[in-house]
Each structure stands twice: as structure tokens, then as C-alpha cells.
PDB file of C-alpha atoms in Angstrom:
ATOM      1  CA  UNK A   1      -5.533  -1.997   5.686  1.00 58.00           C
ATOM      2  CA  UNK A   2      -2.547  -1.218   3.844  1.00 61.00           C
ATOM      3  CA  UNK A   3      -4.218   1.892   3.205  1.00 63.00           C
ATOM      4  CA  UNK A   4      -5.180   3.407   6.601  1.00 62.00           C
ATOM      5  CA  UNK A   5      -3.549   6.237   7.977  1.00 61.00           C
ATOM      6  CA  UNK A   6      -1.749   9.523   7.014  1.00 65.00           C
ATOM      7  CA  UNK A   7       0.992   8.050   4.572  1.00 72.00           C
ATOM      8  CA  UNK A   8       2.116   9.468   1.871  1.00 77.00           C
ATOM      9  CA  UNK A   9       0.227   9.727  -1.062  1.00 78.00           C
ATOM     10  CA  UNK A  10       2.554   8.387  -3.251  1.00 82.00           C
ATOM     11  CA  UNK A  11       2.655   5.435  -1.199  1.00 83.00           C
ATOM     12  CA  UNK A  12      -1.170   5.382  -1.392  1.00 82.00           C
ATOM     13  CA  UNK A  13      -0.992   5.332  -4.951  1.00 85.00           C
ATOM     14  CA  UNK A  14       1.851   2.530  -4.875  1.00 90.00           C
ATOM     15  CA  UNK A  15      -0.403   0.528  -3.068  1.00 88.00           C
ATOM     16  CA  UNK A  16      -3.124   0.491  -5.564  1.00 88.00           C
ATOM     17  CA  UNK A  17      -0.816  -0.183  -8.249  1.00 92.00           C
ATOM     18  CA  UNK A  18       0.639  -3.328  -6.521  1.00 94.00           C
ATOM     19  CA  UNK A  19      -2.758  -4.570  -4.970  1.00 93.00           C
ATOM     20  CA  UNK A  20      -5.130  -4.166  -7.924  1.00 94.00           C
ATOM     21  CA  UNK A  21      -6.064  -6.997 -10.176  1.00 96.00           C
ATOM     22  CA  UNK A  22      -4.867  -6.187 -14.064  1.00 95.00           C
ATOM     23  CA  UNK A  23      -8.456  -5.094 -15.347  1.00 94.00           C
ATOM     24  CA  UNK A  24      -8.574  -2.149 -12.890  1.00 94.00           C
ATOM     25  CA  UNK A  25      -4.753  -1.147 -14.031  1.00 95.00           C
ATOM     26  CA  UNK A  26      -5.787  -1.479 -17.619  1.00 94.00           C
ATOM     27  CA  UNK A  27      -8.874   0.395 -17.497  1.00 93.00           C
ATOM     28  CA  UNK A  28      -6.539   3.744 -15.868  1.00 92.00           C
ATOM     29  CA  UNK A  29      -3.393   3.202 -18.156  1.00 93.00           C
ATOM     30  CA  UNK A  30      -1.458   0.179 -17.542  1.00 94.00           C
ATOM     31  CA  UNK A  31       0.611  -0.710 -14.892  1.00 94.00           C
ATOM     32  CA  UNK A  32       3.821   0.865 -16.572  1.00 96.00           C
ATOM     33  CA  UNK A  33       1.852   4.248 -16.783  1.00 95.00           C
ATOM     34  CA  UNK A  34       0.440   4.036 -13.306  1.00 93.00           C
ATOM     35  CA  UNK A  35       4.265   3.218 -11.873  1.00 95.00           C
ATOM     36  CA  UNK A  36       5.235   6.599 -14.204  1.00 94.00           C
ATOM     37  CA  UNK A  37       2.803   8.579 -12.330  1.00 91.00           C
ATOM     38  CA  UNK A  38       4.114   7.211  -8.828  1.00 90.00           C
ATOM     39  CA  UNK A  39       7.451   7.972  -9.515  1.00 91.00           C
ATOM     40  CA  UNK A  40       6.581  11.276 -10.690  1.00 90.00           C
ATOM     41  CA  UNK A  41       4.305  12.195  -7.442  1.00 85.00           C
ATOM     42  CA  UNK A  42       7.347  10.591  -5.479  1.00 85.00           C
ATOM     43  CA  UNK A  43       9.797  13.453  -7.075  1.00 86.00           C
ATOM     44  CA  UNK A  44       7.245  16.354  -6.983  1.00 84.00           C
ATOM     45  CA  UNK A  45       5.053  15.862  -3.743  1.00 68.00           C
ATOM     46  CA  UNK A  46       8.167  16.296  -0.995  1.00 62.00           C
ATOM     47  CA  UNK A  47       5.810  13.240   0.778  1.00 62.00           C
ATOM     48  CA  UNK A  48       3.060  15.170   1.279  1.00 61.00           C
ATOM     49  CA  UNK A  49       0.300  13.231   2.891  1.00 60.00           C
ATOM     50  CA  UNK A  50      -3.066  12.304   2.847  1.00 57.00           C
ATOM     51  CA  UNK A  51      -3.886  14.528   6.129  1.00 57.00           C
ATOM     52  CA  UNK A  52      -7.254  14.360   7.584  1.00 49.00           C
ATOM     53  CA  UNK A  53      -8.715  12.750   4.114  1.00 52.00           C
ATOM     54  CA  UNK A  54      -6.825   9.717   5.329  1.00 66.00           C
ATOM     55  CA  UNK A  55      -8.902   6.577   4.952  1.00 73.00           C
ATOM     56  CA  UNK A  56      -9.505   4.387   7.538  1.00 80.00           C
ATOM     57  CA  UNK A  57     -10.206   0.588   7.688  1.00 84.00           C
ATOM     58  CA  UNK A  58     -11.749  -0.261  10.948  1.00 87.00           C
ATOM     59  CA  UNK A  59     -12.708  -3.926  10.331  1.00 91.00           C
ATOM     60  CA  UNK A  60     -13.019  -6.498   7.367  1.00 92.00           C
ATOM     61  CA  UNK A  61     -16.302  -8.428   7.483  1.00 95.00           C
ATOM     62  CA  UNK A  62     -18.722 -10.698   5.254  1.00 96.00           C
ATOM     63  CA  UNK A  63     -16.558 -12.346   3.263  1.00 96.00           C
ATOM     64  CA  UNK A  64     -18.036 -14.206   0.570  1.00 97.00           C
ATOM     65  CA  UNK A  65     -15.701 -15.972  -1.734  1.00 97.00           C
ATOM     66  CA  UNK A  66     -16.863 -17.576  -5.379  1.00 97.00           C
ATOM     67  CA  UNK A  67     -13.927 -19.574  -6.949  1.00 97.00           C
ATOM     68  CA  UNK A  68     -11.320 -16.235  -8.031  1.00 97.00           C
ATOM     69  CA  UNK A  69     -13.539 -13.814  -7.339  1.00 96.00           C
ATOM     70  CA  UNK A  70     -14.852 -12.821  -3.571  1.00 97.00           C
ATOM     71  CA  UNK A  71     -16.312  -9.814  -1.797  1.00 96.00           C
ATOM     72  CA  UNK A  72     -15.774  -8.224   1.603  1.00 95.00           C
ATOM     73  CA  UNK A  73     -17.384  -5.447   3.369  1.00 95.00           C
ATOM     74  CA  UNK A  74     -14.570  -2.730   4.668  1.00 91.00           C
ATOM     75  CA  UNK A  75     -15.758  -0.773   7.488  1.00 93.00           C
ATOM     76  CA  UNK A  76     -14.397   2.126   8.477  1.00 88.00           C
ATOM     77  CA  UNK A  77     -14.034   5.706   7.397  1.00 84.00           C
ATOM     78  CA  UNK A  78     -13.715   7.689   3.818  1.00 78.00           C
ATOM     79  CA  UNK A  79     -12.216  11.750   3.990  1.00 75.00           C
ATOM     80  CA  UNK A  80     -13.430  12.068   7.512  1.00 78.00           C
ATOM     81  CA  UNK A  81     -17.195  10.180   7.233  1.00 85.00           C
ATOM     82  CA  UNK A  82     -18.574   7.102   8.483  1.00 90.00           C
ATOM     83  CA  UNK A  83     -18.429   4.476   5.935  1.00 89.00           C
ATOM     84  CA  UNK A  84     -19.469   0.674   4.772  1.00 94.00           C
ATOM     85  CA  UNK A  85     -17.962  -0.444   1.625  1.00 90.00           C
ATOM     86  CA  UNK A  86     -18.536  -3.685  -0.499  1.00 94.00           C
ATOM     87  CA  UNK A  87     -14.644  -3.869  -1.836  1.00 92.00           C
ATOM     88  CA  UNK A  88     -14.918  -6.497  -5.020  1.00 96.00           C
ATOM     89  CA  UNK A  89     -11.712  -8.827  -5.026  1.00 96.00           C
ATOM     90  CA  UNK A  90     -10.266 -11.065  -7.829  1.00 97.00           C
ATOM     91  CA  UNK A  91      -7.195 -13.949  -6.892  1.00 97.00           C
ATOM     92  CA  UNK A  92      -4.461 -13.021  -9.612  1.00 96.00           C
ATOM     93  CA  UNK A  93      -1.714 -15.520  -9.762  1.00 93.00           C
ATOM     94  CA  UNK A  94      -2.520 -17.014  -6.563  1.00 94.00           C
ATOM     95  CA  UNK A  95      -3.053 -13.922  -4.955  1.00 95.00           C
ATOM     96  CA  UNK A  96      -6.299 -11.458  -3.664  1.00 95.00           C
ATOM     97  CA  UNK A  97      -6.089  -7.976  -5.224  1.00 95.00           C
ATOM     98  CA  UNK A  98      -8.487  -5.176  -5.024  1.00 93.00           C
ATOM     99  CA  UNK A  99     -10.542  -5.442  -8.447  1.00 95.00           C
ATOM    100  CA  UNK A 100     -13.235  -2.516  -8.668  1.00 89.00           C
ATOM    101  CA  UNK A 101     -13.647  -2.886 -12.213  1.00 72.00           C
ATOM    102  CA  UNK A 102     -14.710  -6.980 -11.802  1.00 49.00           C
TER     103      UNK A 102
END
């Protein structure tokens, strides 16, 4: 949900980095060189948003947990069409983060 609406895309992108389980940031980077490009966006975009590309999360459903690792199906919509997404989670020092690469 942190996600939904027209913020900022740097703030998009800030979300990702802070939410994603350390195999996703490793496989684009690092977490230092994801942060870089952040701040960089930050300086250059003037806060431009996400617009009507916006994603939306409607509702969180069919949650199925297996010791760290658990999926959950995000409903909602993706750049302005219907969508149902199986979102792959990982818990990461006691936390759920948003692990696409798991």
C-alpha cells in the first residue's frame, strides 16, 4: 500500500529500496547504489510524479505464509489496468519485505 497513489517517484523508488529483501537489492546494484540513484532522481525530477501510471493496491488477500518466506495476492491496478498479482515476500531481520527475486 505504501505504493498507491500519485507520489513522487522518487519516493516510489525509496520505497522499494527500504521494503525489499537484500537479494532483490543485490540483484539491481546494492542498496548503496539504489540510495545513489534516489538521491539523484530526488535532485533532478523537481517531484515529478507517477501521474495516471500510479499503481493502485485495492486489497491484500490469500496469504500463505511458510516459515520466512510467504505470499500474498495484491489486487488492484498496474498503469491504468485491472490487475491480480502474486507479490513473493521474505521476513528479513524480523521484518516482511517485498522479495521478487525469492
Amino acid at each position: 500500500m505504501g505504493l498507491n497513489g500519485d507520489i513522487p517517484v522518487a519516493d516510489a523508488m525509496q520505497y522499494t529500496v527500504d521494503h525489499s529483501c537484500s537479494a532483490y537489492l543485490a540483484s539491481r546494484g546494492g542498496r548503496d547504489v539504489l540510495q545513489q540513484q534516489v538521491d539523484a532522481l530526488r535532485q533532478t525530477s523537481g517531484g515529478a510524479t507517477q501521474g495516471q501510471l500510479a499503481n493502485q493496491v485495492t486489497e491484500v488477500r490469500d496469504i500463505r505464509v511458510d516459515g520466512d518466506r510467504a505470499t500474498a495476492t495484491a489486487v488492484g491496478t498496474v498503469q491504468g489496468q485491472d490487475s491480480i498479482q502474486e507479490v513473493p515476500l521474505q521476513r528479513e531481520n524480523g521484518a516482511w519485505t517485498l522479495c521478487p527475486s525469492a
